[in-house]
Amino acid sequence: MTRRSRAVLVALVGLLMAGPLMAHHSLGAEFQMGNPSAITGLLTKVEWDNPHIYWSVDVKDDSGKVTRWSVEGLPPSYLHRSGVTRQSMEPLVGTTITVHGRFAKDGSKLMWAMDFTLPDGRVIPVGPRRGDPDAR
């Protein structure tokens, strides 16, 4: 393989690897952007990773059947700037919370979170708020 062929191959591989880094989903494409909805359930897991934080919430229906919801939030850096940290979220595992946010358009048990309300009434902002450029 010639030096030029290797350089072209390296450049192509670099471009292919960069594609997924540039991709990002639109909230409006994946979630219902009308009035926010709410679920109430037991917070069972916190996944504090980039590019988004995920929480698992077990929600009981009227018959007692439990359904696990995946709740997506903003990146850790955004929440940290808002005063929400891993250290403040992890102790909430095992707590019943109400999550306000946007349901997935495809009907899956996925929600884009805006805030959590704790049993004592405290509200923890975990998503974009009105007027926030990340709210789109």
mmCIF file of C-alpha atoms in Angstrom:
data_model
loop_
_atom_site.group_PDB
_atom_site.id
_atom_site.type_symbol
_atom_site.label_atom_id
_atom_site.label_comp_id
_atom_site.label_asym_id
_atom_site.label_seq_id
_atom_site.Cartn_x
_atom_site.Cartn_y
_atom_site.Cartn_z
ATOM 1 C CA MET A 1 0.000 0.000 0.000
ATOM 2 C CA THR A 2 1.400 3.370 -0.936
ATOM 3 C CA ARG A 3 1.829 6.250 1.428
ATOM 4 C CA ARG A 4 -0.939 8.158 -0.354
ATOM 5 C CA SER A 5 -3.336 5.180 -0.137
ATOM 6 C CA ARG A 6 -2.671 4.870 3.589
ATOM 7 C CA ALA A 7 -3.322 8.578 4.094
ATOM 8 C CA VAL A 8 -6.633 8.361 2.214
ATOM 9 C CA LEU A 9 -7.631 5.263 4.207
ATOM 10 C CA VAL A 10 -6.812 6.960 7.521
ATOM 11 C CA ALA A 11 -8.800 10.042 6.493
ATOM 12 C CA LEU A 12 -11.834 7.930 5.520
ATOM 13 C CA VAL A 13 -11.742 5.974 8.769
ATOM 14 C CA GLY A 14 -11.505 9.244 10.697
ATOM 15 C CA LEU A 15 -14.541 10.647 8.900
ATOM 16 C CA LEU A 16 -16.544 7.484 9.544
ATOM 17 C CA MET A 17 -15.700 7.578 13.231
ATOM 18 C CA ALA A 18 -16.566 11.276 13.544
ATOM 19 C CA GLY A 19 -20.111 10.842 12.180
ATOM 20 C CA PRO A 20 -21.645 9.365 15.337
ATOM 21 C CA LEU A 21 -19.988 12.063 17.440
ATOM 22 C CA MET A 22 -21.787 14.741 15.449
ATOM 23 C CA ALA A 23 -25.195 13.023 15.612
ATOM 24 C CA HIS A 24 -27.763 14.117 18.160
ATOM 25 C CA HIS A 25 -31.471 13.632 18.341
ATOM 26 C CA SER A 26 -34.084 16.339 18.358
ATOM 27 C CA LEU A 27 -36.394 16.326 21.389
ATOM 28 C CA GLY A 28 -39.331 17.232 19.152
ATOM 29 C CA ALA A 29 -38.636 14.267 16.896
ATOM 30 C CA GLU A 30 -38.587 11.743 19.730
ATOM 31 C CA PHE A 31 -40.853 13.180 22.436
ATOM 32 C CA GLN A 32 -44.378 14.663 22.601
ATOM 33 C CA MET A 33 -43.758 18.367 23.045
ATOM 34 C CA GLY A 34 -47.244 19.498 24.148
ATOM 35 C CA ASN A 35 -48.095 19.996 27.793
ATOM 36 C CA PRO A 36 -45.842 18.019 30.147
ATOM 37 C CA SER A 37 -47.085 14.736 31.577
ATOM 38 C CA ALA A 38 -46.229 13.051 34.863
ATOM 39 C CA ILE A 39 -45.467 9.619 36.268
ATOM 40 C CA THR A 40 -45.123 8.653 39.927
ATOM 41 C CA GLY A 41 -43.067 5.694 41.017
ATOM 42 C CA LEU A 42 -40.088 4.312 42.862
ATOM 43 C CA LEU A 43 -36.694 5.587 41.702
ATOM 44 C CA THR A 44 -34.658 2.393 41.281
ATOM 45 C CA LYS A 45 -31.527 3.443 39.401
ATOM 46 C CA VAL A 46 -29.409 6.460 38.450
ATOM 47 C CA GLU A 47 -27.094 6.217 35.413
ATOM 48 C CA TRP A 48 -24.886 9.308 35.577
ATOM 49 C CA ASP A 49 -23.166 9.117 32.170
ATOM 50 C CA ASN A 50 -22.612 11.264 29.115
ATOM 51 C CA PRO A 51 -24.254 12.225 26.868
ATOM 52 C CA HIS A 52 -27.442 11.988 28.981
ATOM 53 C CA ILE A 53 -28.357 10.886 32.471
ATOM 54 C CA TYR A 54 -30.936 8.109 32.789
ATOM 55 C CA TRP A 55 -33.096 7.179 35.741
ATOM 56 C CA SER A 56 -35.203 4.037 36.119
ATOM 57 C CA VAL A 57 -38.595 4.521 37.754
ATOM 58 C CA ASP A 58 -40.927 1.633 38.641
ATOM 59 C CA VAL A 59 -44.532 2.789 38.190
ATOM 60 C CA LYS A 60 -47.493 0.798 39.563
ATOM 61 C CA ASP A 61 -50.770 0.881 37.663
ATOM 62 C CA ASP A 62 -54.226 0.616 39.289
ATOM 63 C CA SER A 63 -54.083 -3.201 39.224
ATOM 64 C CA GLY A 64 -50.702 -3.239 41.004
ATOM 65 C CA LYS A 65 -48.671 -4.211 37.935
ATOM 66 C CA VAL A 66 -45.226 -2.557 37.939
ATOM 67 C CA THR A 67 -43.780 -1.110 34.745
ATOM 68 C CA ARG A 68 -40.206 0.160 34.549
ATOM 69 C CA TRP A 69 -39.850 3.563 32.878
ATOM 70 C CA SER A 70 -36.602 4.909 31.496
ATOM 71 C CA VAL A 71 -36.334 8.629 32.180
ATOM 72 C CA GLU A 72 -33.807 10.625 30.153
ATOM 73 C CA GLY A 73 -32.302 13.911 31.244
ATOM 74 C CA LEU A 74 -29.703 16.429 30.234
ATOM 75 C CA PRO A 75 -25.936 15.814 30.362
ATOM 76 C CA PRO A 76 -24.186 15.661 33.752
ATOM 77 C CA SER A 77 -22.407 18.984 33.117
ATOM 78 C CA TYR A 78 -25.721 20.812 32.595
ATOM 79 C CA LEU A 79 -27.237 19.373 35.766
ATOM 80 C CA HIS A 80 -24.091 20.092 37.738
ATOM 81 C CA ARG A 81 -24.315 23.770 36.729
ATOM 82 C CA SER A 82 -27.916 23.712 38.012
ATOM 83 C CA GLY A 83 -26.753 22.345 41.373
ATOM 84 C CA VAL A 84 -27.813 18.731 40.785
ATOM 85 C CA THR A 85 -24.972 16.242 41.285
ATOM 86 C CA ARG A 86 -24.495 12.495 41.312
ATOM 87 C CA GLN A 87 -24.009 12.747 45.071
ATOM 88 C CA SER A 88 -27.388 14.468 45.479
ATOM 89 C CA MET A 89 -29.243 12.022 43.174
ATOM 90 C CA GLU A 90 -27.914 8.607 44.235
ATOM 91 C CA PRO A 91 -29.307 8.805 47.809
ATOM 92 C CA LEU A 92 -32.790 9.237 46.275
ATOM 93 C CA VAL A 93 -32.774 5.633 44.970
ATOM 94 C CA GLY A 94 -35.610 3.900 46.804
ATOM 95 C CA THR A 95 -37.665 7.113 47.050
ATOM 96 C CA THR A 96 -41.078 7.548 45.456
ATOM 97 C CA ILE A 97 -40.885 10.506 43.081
ATOM 98 C CA THR A 98 -43.107 12.251 40.570
ATOM 99 C CA VAL A 99 -41.411 12.991 37.255
ATOM 100 C CA HIS A 100 -42.757 15.780 35.031
ATOM 101 C CA GLY A 101 -41.701 15.607 31.417
ATOM 102 C CA ARG A 102 -42.461 14.515 27.880
ATOM 103 C CA PHE A 103 -43.522 11.004 26.844
ATOM 104 C CA ALA A 104 -41.892 9.270 23.877
ATOM 105 C CA LYS A 105 -43.875 9.548 20.649
ATOM 106 C CA ASP A 106 -43.489 5.829 19.918
ATOM 107 C CA GLY A 107 -45.457 4.798 23.014
ATOM 108 C CA SER A 108 -42.469 3.193 24.723
ATOM 109 C CA LYS A 109 -41.927 3.636 28.438
ATOM 110 C CA LEU A 110 -39.439 6.450 27.850
ATOM 111 C CA MET A 111 -39.780 9.987 29.147
ATOM 112 C CA TRP A 112 -37.721 13.180 28.763
ATOM 113 C CA ALA A 113 -37.512 14.629 32.289
ATOM 114 C CA MET A 114 -38.048 18.246 33.246
ATOM 115 C CA ASP A 115 -38.157 17.914 37.035
ATOM 116 C CA PHE A 116 -38.656 15.526 39.938
ATOM 117 C CA THR A 117 -40.953 16.227 42.858
ATOM 118 C CA LEU A 118 -39.993 14.510 46.114
ATOM 119 C CA PRO A 119 -42.470 13.338 48.791
ATOM 120 C CA ASP A 120 -41.656 16.413 50.925
ATOM 121 C CA GLY A 121 -42.627 18.714 48.017
ATOM 122 C CA ARG A 122 -39.095 19.723 46.998
ATOM 123 C CA VAL A 123 -38.663 20.054 43.229
ATOM 124 C CA ILE A 124 -35.375 19.052 41.610
ATOM 125 C CA PRO A 125 -34.890 20.500 38.111
ATOM 126 C CA VAL A 126 -33.322 17.853 35.856
ATOM 127 C CA GLY A 127 -34.306 19.087 32.406
ATOM 128 C CA PRO A 128 -34.753 22.221 30.387
ATOM 129 C CA ARG A 129 -37.203 24.822 31.559
ATOM 130 C CA ARG A 130 -39.260 27.300 29.532
ATOM 131 C CA GLY A 131 -37.091 29.760 27.661
ATOM 132 C CA ASP A 132 -34.063 27.476 27.947
ATOM 133 C CA PRO A 133 -32.430 26.966 24.540
ATOM 134 C CA ASP A 134 -32.075 23.236 25.402
ATOM 135 C CA ALA A 135 -35.881 22.973 25.763
ATOM 136 C CA ARG A 136 -36.501 22.599 22.042
#
